[in-house]
Amino acid sequence: MTTERPVTSRLFTTSVIEGRIDLDEKYDKAYNTVINLTRGLTEEESHHALNKSLDDRKVHDELCLGLLVSILADPSIASRHYHDLTLVSRDSLKVVTETLIHQIIGERFSRLSESTRRQLLWLVRELVKTGINNVEGVVWCLLRQIAGGDVSQKNIWLAESLVDILRENRPWLDKFPVIVASVSYTYLRILEDHHAPQFASLRQKEVNFVVGLLRERFQDCLMIGRDLVRLLQNIAKIQEIEAFWRDMIHNPTSLCSSFTGILQLLQTRTSRRFFVVRLTPEMEKKILFLCSDVKFGMQKRYQEWFQRQYLNTPESQTLRCDLIRFIIGCIHPPNEVLCSDIIPRWAVIGWLLSSCTSPVATANSKLALFYDWLLYNTETDNIMNIEPGILVMYHSMRPHPVLTTSLLDFICRIIPNFHPPLLDKVRSGVHNSLKQILEKRVVQSLDPLFDNRHMDAELRKLIRDTFPEFCSNSGPGDVKPEDFVAPVSSASVTRMDLIVETGLDFGTSPVNNDSDVNNSNHIGEDDAMFSDEEEEPPTTKATPPPAPHKVKVEEISNTASTPVTEVVEVKTKVNDVSSVEEKVDLSKHLDYLESDMKTILLDFQNEKDTKQRCDFLQKSIQESLGRPLYVLFDNLITLPEDDRRRQPLLLLLVEMHKITLHVGYHFLYFLKASNIKTEKVQENNECSILTYRDLCKAAGQKDFSGFIIKDLRLCSEDDPRVLSWIIPDIYNSFPKQTRGNAELLQLVLERLDSSQLHDLVCMVLQGSLQMFDNSSFAAILEKSLQWETVEQLFLWQLAKAHEIPVDCCLSVMPKLKFTSHSATVTNTHGEALSNILMMLRRESPSEILLRTLLLREFRVEDPTVATILQYWVQRYEDKMAKLINDVVNNKPQPSPNKRKRNTTTKTSAVPLDQVLSHLNHLRTACGQITFFALETMQDALQTAQNQCSETQKKKYCDLFALIEEEEEEEPAPEPQRKTKSNRGRKPKGRKKQESESEEESSEEEDVKKPSRKRKKNNQVGSDSD
């Protein structure tokens, strides 16, 4: 019987643009199946017909789906078909709940027709009343569909209908603490939207319901954490909420015996599940797309699109807090995204703040931005939750100075006014936030933000009074170098002008055109400044450098830091000058530089020939070595060891090193630069090694490698580019102290960018650099498991360049942990495992590799071993079967020669339970069934079954079920032939002899059966031999 295809959808609204989809076809097919089976039948006959058709799983799922569609599409038969559904379902309505969660509510709820929505709520009420398994997931999805900042009729109806269902089924709700907390969080949030007089009855109903939950189930609500306090603050003027506030502050034990006070809540970080529940799935999808796929500078059209759909009404002002909390708590981009040109989180948050028009909503949005700062704990909180706040202020200095000053004013005033009894705790939390921001190098310095003279004097004084330890010692009126803006290249100006013209100037900085700097977590001191349109020139000029013959210890800090910056800046601008089409006027900025540096930059800018620029660069490096400190270095390395003038110079250098630790890495820079200056590189290197060792000994340092690392760490903090420039010479000059040193390697990798890494890789491939070898890589790899992701990825790039074999990684394999879809990424080692897998896929399987993999602890959530086994099985099927058979047969068996045979394989023996676990995982996860049908694998499984205990046989019964069954009757002469056979090679001959008979297939089965027994007997025979 054919059915005409309907033009419209049964469940969803359609239009000319959005018509029927594949889901409609699937639902129609299931619906027609049910209707055809039950048409014209009574209720009892329908039950009989439906149960009779339940032959297999597919039919069962289709009937359940068809009954679900009929319930939602036809209210007249909904009650009857729901009764049919409860009788027909054999999986506790799992098909129904999963369809509701993942398809109807999760993906297409906004497209449901009006009648379908009402039927959906009727069905949910029945499911909750019946107590069906997993219906709590359906309720949670419906909570997400209650949009914040939306007072449309559909949204109000959904909120009221759901609260009625939950009130009617309160005993069911109390069974699920997570749903209790999610419901409380949701209705506390939307109470703020229902303040209009027309919502008075609904608001009172919601207030009574949520206050009852808070008072009776406060233990469950404690899991919400600090954001529970934030929501209660927004609606604190409601009489019932105000009474609850008093009890929570003055009588906390009346709510819960384990509740000690509001501080306990504020110190608990809110789980991301509560941020997710306040965004509809469509909002979440669009925000995630904006933060992960849209390039910085191209976001305006997407922001306008989002604003038109969700932020275009006065009531939607409150939605910005939900969006900000979601971005801060749930979107934590990996380093690859942070270093790319994808729009950063702070830019999206800055857009939300700048588009807010309500003063109350603006204050609440600022509180949402800085809420994790207030009681920040470095042990339990996440740096990613406070990173957007500091970066919004930093990057808004130039395009949005009012936003930056308002945020600074807010963070200063919120400390004493948030909750006066917790003043010290809040101040400590904000200070901890700023300290970790500096430690993690989210920003390199707070001076451009806190000590900028373009700020209002009153605000600057407020900042100094609030954060004295983070402000410099200069007075409020002093002029700081940070107040002056660096020269702007024409490329930067062009990019800035384009963004301003399109209205996308938020968050861009014309100071630095490096996209990596602008979009990453880490920014320099000169990356963000307040507007300097009214900047006045300084009244004093920089003092010239001291004369070479007047060397004083107190001058070292100034003279030591200048040459390195000069040389590296000149070096990095070689490529930039050639790309600038319009000449930039540097005259007004060069007046603030020293005379020699001013001359260098002018000559370098005017030079057009590339070769001349390179010669000029080398000349600049040579001239930098004429500084007083470097003159001391030059005299020290040129004097012979027996010269009496050498020891005083060495002692002077040691005393200078004690006062200014930067002297050490400046000496290393000098060694590198002096190699460029002189052609006697080899002799110079040998002299450098002896002199630097003498410096270490004279300083009383016995650990030479630690001495090097300490100097290089200071170098990396001052200028990572200098570190990347001198590090190859460090490895070549001091191989014993550097090669294979994991601490030094991490120091280098955490400061590298992609171009500097490429330089190191090229040097390794050229043979001019070796950072580690095969013997030391295993120890480095084990220590690298605690490193950041980008550092581990850089390490594996260097490992590929060093051609490290996979054998060097095998010892670490048992220590690597991984769990698919894990929420705690810190406990997994995905970087190392994925790269080892890439190395294993290039290898042919061997017994050593297979045993090492099988020794890895079996976990269902870890697909590593099953993945590489499946990869090898697909390409080396026969070889893998033989290797697995060898591993299984290598198990210790009771025999006189057991100890003698196993002496060589004892260290590599794999427990039988371990082997069977991985083989069973290969069977279930990868679907490798045909592989187990191979004769060799059948022998292996048979052998493993014989060795198993009864418990293991029950545990792996599904795996052993793959063994082909054998008939008990066998030919009489088989035992004699088995004793004469050598290694089971007779079955082929036997097959040829019996192939002349008429029933060839049955005879082949007879041949295979004796062959299995011969193998078993051969094992016994070999044992007796």
PDB file of C-alpha atoms in Angstrom, residues 123-337:
ATOM      1  CA  LEU A 123       4.323  13.761  26.789  1.00  0.00           C
ATOM      2  CA  VAL A 124       7.053  15.035  29.130  1.00  0.00           C
ATOM      3  CA  ARG A 125       4.494  15.363  31.925  1.00  0.00           C
ATOM      4  CA  GLU A 126       3.458  11.724  31.379  1.00  0.00           C
ATOM      5  CA  LEU A 127       7.064  10.523  31.224  1.00  0.00           C
ATOM      6  CA  VAL A 128       7.939  12.317  34.465  1.00  0.00           C
ATOM      7  CA  LYS A 129       4.791  11.049  36.133  1.00  0.00           C
ATOM      8  CA  THR A 130       5.664   7.473  35.099  1.00  0.00           C
ATOM      9  CA  GLY A 131       9.312   7.907  36.163  1.00  0.00           C
ATOM     10  CA  ILE A 132      10.835   6.699  32.881  1.00  0.00           C
ATOM     11  CA  ASN A 133      14.614   6.267  32.807  1.00  0.00           C
ATOM     12  CA  ASN A 134      16.593   9.166  31.328  1.00  0.00           C
ATOM     13  CA  VAL A 135      13.603  11.530  31.382  1.00  0.00           C
ATOM     14  CA  GLU A 136      15.757  13.834  33.515  1.00  0.00           C
ATOM     15  CA  GLY A 137      17.839  14.414  30.375  1.00  0.00           C
ATOM     16  CA  VAL A 138      14.685  15.477  28.533  1.00  0.00           C
ATOM     17  CA  VAL A 139      13.829  17.939  31.317  1.00  0.00           C
ATOM     18  CA  TRP A 140      17.370  19.331  31.237  1.00  0.00           C
ATOM     19  CA  CYS A 141      17.098  19.924  27.475  1.00  0.00           C
ATOM     20  CA  LEU A 142      13.789  21.719  27.980  1.00  0.00           C
ATOM     21  CA  LEU A 143      15.418  23.943  30.611  1.00  0.00           C
ATOM     22  CA  ARG A 144      17.950  24.992  27.979  1.00  0.00           C
ATOM     23  CA  GLN A 145      15.137  26.037  25.646  1.00  0.00           C
ATOM     24  CA  ILE A 146      13.923  28.671  28.164  1.00  0.00           C
ATOM     25  CA  ALA A 147      15.880  31.577  26.708  1.00  0.00           C
ATOM     26  CA  GLY A 148      17.158  34.358  28.935  1.00  0.00           C
ATOM     27  CA  GLY A 149      16.206  37.920  28.051  1.00  0.00           C
ATOM     28  CA  ASP A 150      13.167  36.694  26.089  1.00  0.00           C
ATOM     29  CA  VAL A 151       9.609  37.565  27.182  1.00  0.00           C
ATOM     30  CA  SER A 152       7.875  36.373  24.034  1.00  0.00           C
ATOM     31  CA  GLN A 153       4.665  34.416  24.396  1.00  0.00           C
ATOM     32  CA  LYS A 154       6.278  31.092  23.423  1.00  0.00           C
ATOM     33  CA  ASN A 155       9.093  31.478  25.936  1.00  0.00           C
ATOM     34  CA  ILE A 156       6.781  32.525  28.769  1.00  0.00           C
ATOM     35  CA  TRP A 157       4.470  29.596  28.019  1.00  0.00           C
ATOM     36  CA  LEU A 158       7.390  27.130  28.097  1.00  0.00           C
ATOM     37  CA  ALA A 159       8.709  28.492  31.423  1.00  0.00           C
ATOM     38  CA  GLU A 160       5.256  28.326  33.027  1.00  0.00           C
ATOM     39  CA  SER A 161       4.426  24.867  31.643  1.00  0.00           C
ATOM     40  CA  LEU A 162       7.718  23.405  32.832  1.00  0.00           C
ATOM     41  CA  VAL A 163       7.419  24.874  36.326  1.00  0.00           C
ATOM     42  CA  ASP A 164       3.914  23.388  36.569  1.00  0.00           C
ATOM     43  CA  ILE A 165       5.237  19.946  35.611  1.00  0.00           C
ATOM     44  CA  LEU A 166       8.025  20.161  38.176  1.00  0.00           C
ATOM     45  CA  ARG A 167       5.698  21.368  40.930  1.00  0.00           C
ATOM     46  CA  GLU A 168       3.262  18.521  40.280  1.00  0.00           C
ATOM     47  CA  ASN A 169       6.073  15.939  40.366  1.00  0.00           C
ATOM     48  CA  ARG A 170       8.233  17.303  43.161  1.00  0.00           C
ATOM     49  CA  PRO A 171       9.051  13.843  44.634  1.00  0.00           C
ATOM     50  CA  TRP A 172      10.467  12.823  41.243  1.00  0.00           C
ATOM     51  CA  LEU A 173      12.532  16.027  41.029  1.00  0.00           C
ATOM     52  CA  ASP A 174      14.093  15.485  44.461  1.00  0.00           C
ATOM     53  CA  LYS A 175      15.683  12.253  43.219  1.00  0.00           C
ATOM     54  CA  PHE A 176      18.059  14.113  40.856  1.00  0.00           C
ATOM     55  CA  PRO A 177      20.362  16.625  42.605  1.00  0.00           C
ATOM     56  CA  VAL A 178      21.850  17.897  39.326  1.00  0.00           C
ATOM     57  CA  ILE A 179      18.373  18.639  37.930  1.00  0.00           C
ATOM     58  CA  VAL A 180      17.406  20.342  41.222  1.00  0.00           C
ATOM     59  CA  ALA A 181      20.469  22.610  40.958  1.00  0.00           C
ATOM     60  CA  SER A 182      19.886  23.267  37.228  1.00  0.00           C
ATOM     61  CA  VAL A 183      16.213  24.129  37.787  1.00  0.00           C
ATOM     62  CA  SER A 184      17.112  26.481  40.643  1.00  0.00           C
ATOM     63  CA  TYR A 185      19.803  28.167  38.554  1.00  0.00           C
ATOM     64  CA  THR A 186      17.457  28.567  35.578  1.00  0.00           C
ATOM     65  CA  TYR A 187      14.488  30.051  37.414  1.00  0.00           C
ATOM     66  CA  LEU A 188      16.631  32.326  39.576  1.00  0.00           C
ATOM     67  CA  ARG A 189      18.039  33.694  36.350  1.00  0.00           C
ATOM     68  CA  ILE A 190      14.756  34.202  34.437  1.00  0.00           C
ATOM     69  CA  LEU A 191      13.056  35.790  37.476  1.00  0.00           C
ATOM     70  CA  GLU A 192      15.062  38.868  36.546  1.00  0.00           C
ATOM     71  CA  ASP A 193      13.258  38.978  33.179  1.00  0.00           C
ATOM     72  CA  HIS A 194       9.733  38.563  34.585  1.00  0.00           C
ATOM     73  CA  HIS A 195       9.527  41.906  36.391  1.00  0.00           C
ATOM     74  CA  ALA A 196       6.729  43.410  34.269  1.00  0.00           C
ATOM     75  CA  PRO A 197       3.212  43.650  35.827  1.00  0.00           C
ATOM     76  CA  GLN A 198       1.685  41.253  33.280  1.00  0.00           C
ATOM     77  CA  PHE A 199       3.955  38.492  34.584  1.00  0.00           C
ATOM     78  CA  ALA A 200       3.062  38.979  38.264  1.00  0.00           C
ATOM     79  CA  SER A 201       1.246  35.662  38.694  1.00  0.00           C
ATOM     80  CA  LEU A 202       3.937  33.699  36.876  1.00  0.00           C
ATOM     81  CA  ARG A 203       6.654  35.463  38.828  1.00  0.00           C
ATOM     82  CA  GLN A 204       5.032  34.631  42.158  1.00  0.00           C
ATOM     83  CA  LYS A 205       4.640  31.013  41.104  1.00  0.00           C
ATOM     84  CA  GLU A 206       8.333  30.853  40.152  1.00  0.00           C
ATOM     85  CA  VAL A 207       9.418  32.596  43.369  1.00  0.00           C
ATOM     86  CA  ASN A 208       7.493  30.176  45.574  1.00  0.00           C
ATOM     87  CA  PHE A 209       8.826  27.198  43.648  1.00  0.00           C
ATOM     88  CA  VAL A 210      12.502  28.182  43.549  1.00  0.00           C
ATOM     89  CA  VAL A 211      12.605  29.442  47.169  1.00  0.00           C
ATOM     90  CA  GLY A 212      11.074  26.141  48.240  1.00  0.00           C
ATOM     91  CA  LEU A 213      13.803  24.289  46.364  1.00  0.00           C
ATOM     92  CA  LEU A 214      16.527  26.449  47.898  1.00  0.00           C
ATOM     93  CA  ARG A 215      15.283  25.976  51.453  1.00  0.00           C
ATOM     94  CA  GLU A 216      14.422  22.277  51.236  1.00  0.00           C
ATOM     95  CA  ARG A 217      17.214  21.101  48.883  1.00  0.00           C
ATOM     96  CA  PHE A 218      19.981  23.592  49.670  1.00  0.00           C
ATOM     97  CA  GLN A 219      22.534  20.777  49.916  1.00  0.00           C
ATOM     98  CA  ASP A 220      21.914  20.019  46.235  1.00  0.00           C
ATOM     99  CA  CYS A 221      22.030  23.708  45.307  1.00  0.00           C
ATOM    100  CA  LEU A 222      25.468  24.134  46.890  1.00  0.00           C
ATOM    101  CA  MET A 223      27.009  22.514  43.806  1.00  0.00           C
ATOM    102  CA  ILE A 224      26.125  25.653  41.809  1.00  0.00           C
ATOM    103  CA  GLY A 225      28.945  27.536  43.499  1.00  0.00           C
ATOM    104  CA  ARG A 226      29.670  31.257  43.422  1.00  0.00           C
ATOM    105  CA  ASP A 227      27.263  32.093  40.593  1.00  0.00           C
ATOM    106  CA  LEU A 228      24.352  31.246  42.900  1.00  0.00           C
ATOM    107  CA  VAL A 229      25.293  34.349  44.923  1.00  0.00           C
ATOM    108  CA  ARG A 230      25.485  36.434  41.731  1.00  0.00           C
ATOM    109  CA  LEU A 231      21.963  35.430  40.673  1.00  0.00           C
ATOM    110  CA  LEU A 232      20.547  36.053  44.137  1.00  0.00           C
ATOM    111  CA  GLN A 233      22.067  39.542  44.139  1.00  0.00           C
ATOM    112  CA  ASN A 234      20.205  40.465  40.942  1.00  0.00           C
ATOM    113  CA  ILE A 235      16.783  39.659  42.477  1.00  0.00           C
ATOM    114  CA  ALA A 236      17.519  40.479  46.119  1.00  0.00           C
ATOM    115  CA  LYS A 237      14.646  43.005  46.325  1.00  0.00           C
ATOM    116  CA  ILE A 238      12.001  40.280  46.054  1.00  0.00           C
ATOM    117  CA  GLN A 239      10.591  39.764  49.550  1.00  0.00           C
ATOM    118  CA  GLU A 240      11.033  35.956  49.683  1.00  0.00           C
ATOM    119  CA  ILE A 241      14.562  36.197  48.228  1.00  0.00           C
ATOM    120  CA  GLU A 242      15.470  38.905  50.738  1.00  0.00           C
ATOM    121  CA  ALA A 243      14.375  36.663  53.614  1.00  0.00           C
ATOM    122  CA  PHE A 244      16.459  33.851  52.171  1.00  0.00           C
ATOM    123  CA  TRP A 245      19.433  36.249  51.964  1.00  0.00           C
ATOM    124  CA  ARG A 246      19.165  37.022  55.669  1.00  0.00           C
ATOM    125  CA  ASP A 247      19.148  33.353  56.602  1.00  0.00           C
ATOM    126  CA  MET A 248      22.059  32.588  54.281  1.00  0.00           C
ATOM    127  CA  ILE A 249      24.213  35.346  55.803  1.00  0.00           C
ATOM    128  CA  HIS A 250      23.161  35.359  59.460  1.00  0.00           C
ATOM    129  CA  ASN A 251      21.865  31.815  60.032  1.00  0.00           C
ATOM    130  CA  PRO A 252      23.495  29.527  57.446  1.00  0.00           C
ATOM    131  CA  THR A 253      23.008  26.289  59.376  1.00  0.00           C
ATOM    132  CA  SER A 254      19.247  26.713  59.156  1.00  0.00           C
ATOM    133  CA  LEU A 255      19.537  25.981  55.436  1.00  0.00           C
ATOM    134  CA  CYS A 256      21.980  23.104  55.679  1.00  0.00           C
ATOM    135  CA  SER A 257      23.959  21.696  58.580  1.00  0.00           C
ATOM    136  CA  SER A 258      27.159  21.568  56.475  1.00  0.00           C
ATOM    137  CA  PHE A 259      26.791  25.132  55.158  1.00  0.00           C
ATOM    138  CA  THR A 260      29.181  27.498  56.914  1.00  0.00           C
ATOM    139  CA  GLY A 261      28.325  30.734  55.173  1.00  0.00           C
ATOM    140  CA  ILE A 262      28.421  32.733  51.988  1.00  0.00           C
ATOM    141  CA  LEU A 263      32.225  32.389  51.793  1.00  0.00           C
ATOM    142  CA  GLN A 264      31.828  28.666  51.190  1.00  0.00           C
ATOM    143  CA  LEU A 265      29.749  29.375  48.089  1.00  0.00           C
ATOM    144  CA  LEU A 266      32.039  32.100  46.787  1.00  0.00           C
ATOM    145  CA  GLN A 267      35.087  29.839  47.035  1.00  0.00           C
ATOM    146  CA  THR A 268      33.411  27.141  44.910  1.00  0.00           C
ATOM    147  CA  ARG A 269      33.888  27.560  41.169  1.00  0.00           C
ATOM    148  CA  THR A 270      30.666  27.156  39.187  1.00  0.00           C
ATOM    149  CA  SER A 271      30.562  24.131  36.911  1.00  0.00           C
ATOM    150  CA  ARG A 272      30.257  24.768  33.177  1.00  0.00           C
ATOM    151  CA  ARG A 273      27.027  22.730  33.053  1.00  0.00           C
ATOM    152  CA  PHE A 274      25.206  25.674  34.651  1.00  0.00           C
ATOM    153  CA  PHE A 275      26.586  28.145  32.115  1.00  0.00           C
ATOM    154  CA  VAL A 276      25.491  25.814  29.305  1.00  0.00           C
ATOM    155  CA  VAL A 277      21.944  25.420  30.651  1.00  0.00           C
ATOM    156  CA  ARG A 278      21.339  29.164  30.263  1.00  0.00           C
ATOM    157  CA  LEU A 279      22.036  29.191  26.529  1.00  0.00           C
ATOM    158  CA  THR A 280      19.810  27.514  23.981  1.00  0.00           C
ATOM    159  CA  PRO A 281      21.570  24.993  21.724  1.00  0.00           C
ATOM    160  CA  GLU A 282      21.270  27.417  18.794  1.00  0.00           C
ATOM    161  CA  MET A 283      22.903  30.230  20.786  1.00  0.00           C
ATOM    162  CA  GLU A 284      25.676  27.902  21.910  1.00  0.00           C
ATOM    163  CA  LYS A 285      26.350  26.732  18.366  1.00  0.00           C
ATOM    164  CA  LYS A 286      26.600  30.288  17.038  1.00  0.00           C
ATOM    165  CA  ILE A 287      28.822  31.560  19.859  1.00  0.00           C
ATOM    166  CA  LEU A 288      31.137  28.574  19.450  1.00  0.00           C
ATOM    167  CA  PHE A 289      31.293  29.247  15.711  1.00  0.00           C
ATOM    168  CA  LEU A 290      32.122  32.907  16.345  1.00  0.00           C
ATOM    169  CA  CYS A 291      34.950  32.013  18.754  1.00  0.00           C
ATOM    170  CA  SER A 292      36.445  29.143  16.778  1.00  0.00           C
ATOM    171  CA  ASP A 293      35.904  29.732  13.040  1.00  0.00           C
ATOM    172  CA  VAL A 294      35.624  33.486  12.405  1.00  0.00           C
ATOM    173  CA  LYS A 295      38.817  35.383  11.624  1.00  0.00           C
ATOM    174  CA  PHE A 296      39.687  38.486  13.592  1.00  0.00           C
ATOM    175  CA  GLY A 297      38.567  41.497  11.568  1.00  0.00           C
ATOM    176  CA  MET A 298      35.791  39.630   9.759  1.00  0.00           C
ATOM    177  CA  GLN A 299      33.404  39.274  12.691  1.00  0.00           C
ATOM    178  CA  LYS A 300      31.130  42.272  12.160  1.00  0.00           C
ATOM    179  CA  ARG A 301      28.569  40.553   9.948  1.00  0.00           C
ATOM    180  CA  TYR A 302      28.314  37.627  12.365  1.00  0.00           C
ATOM    181  CA  GLN A 303      27.974  39.923  15.369  1.00  0.00           C
ATOM    182  CA  GLU A 304      25.225  41.913  13.672  1.00  0.00           C
ATOM    183  CA  TRP A 305      23.474  38.686  12.713  1.00  0.00           C
ATOM    184  CA  PHE A 306      23.625  37.424  16.317  1.00  0.00           C
ATOM    185  CA  GLN A 307      22.530  40.786  17.707  1.00  0.00           C
ATOM    186  CA  ARG A 308      19.523  41.011  15.394  1.00  0.00           C
ATOM    187  CA  GLN A 309      18.349  37.565  16.468  1.00  0.00           C
ATOM    188  CA  TYR A 310      19.012  37.559  20.211  1.00  0.00           C
ATOM    189  CA  LEU A 311      20.057  41.028  21.468  1.00  0.00           C
ATOM    190  CA  ASN A 312      17.615  43.329  19.693  1.00  0.00           C
ATOM    191  CA  THR A 313      15.068  43.944  22.475  1.00  0.00           C
ATOM    192  CA  PRO A 314      15.272  45.886  25.759  1.00  0.00           C
ATOM    193  CA  GLU A 315      14.698  42.680  27.723  1.00  0.00           C
ATOM    194  CA  SER A 316      17.690  41.020  26.019  1.00  0.00           C
ATOM    195  CA  GLN A 317      20.127  43.237  27.964  1.00  0.00           C
ATOM    196  CA  THR A 318      20.219  40.583  30.700  1.00  0.00           C
ATOM    197  CA  LEU A 319      21.309  37.911  28.210  1.00  0.00           C
ATOM    198  CA  ARG A 320      24.765  39.481  27.941  1.00  0.00           C
ATOM    199  CA  CYS A 321      25.688  38.245  31.430  1.00  0.00           C
ATOM    200  CA  ASP A 322      24.829  34.672  30.417  1.00  0.00           C
ATOM    201  CA  LEU A 323      26.906  34.971  27.255  1.00  0.00           C
ATOM    202  CA  ILE A 324      29.905  36.423  29.093  1.00  0.00           C
ATOM    203  CA  ARG A 325      29.823  33.724  31.766  1.00  0.00           C
ATOM    204  CA  PHE A 326      29.531  31.037  29.082  1.00  0.00           C
ATOM    205  CA  ILE A 327      32.478  32.413  27.088  1.00  0.00           C
ATOM    206  CA  ILE A 328      34.630  32.700  30.218  1.00  0.00           C
ATOM    207  CA  GLY A 329      33.718  29.363  31.774  1.00  0.00           C
ATOM    208  CA  CYS A 330      33.156  27.064  28.794  1.00  0.00           C
ATOM    209  CA  ILE A 331      35.195  28.305  25.822  1.00  0.00           C
ATOM    210  CA  HIS A 332      38.857  27.626  26.577  1.00  0.00           C
ATOM    211  CA  PRO A 333      40.640  27.673  23.190  1.00  0.00           C
ATOM    212  CA  PRO A 334      43.739  25.514  22.731  1.00  0.00           C
ATOM    213  CA  ASN A 335      47.089  27.112  21.968  1.00  0.00           C
ATOM    214  CA  GLU A 336      46.623  26.500  18.241  1.00  0.00           C
ATOM    215  CA  VAL A 337      43.562  28.752  18.219  1.00  0.00           C
TER     216      VAL A 337
END
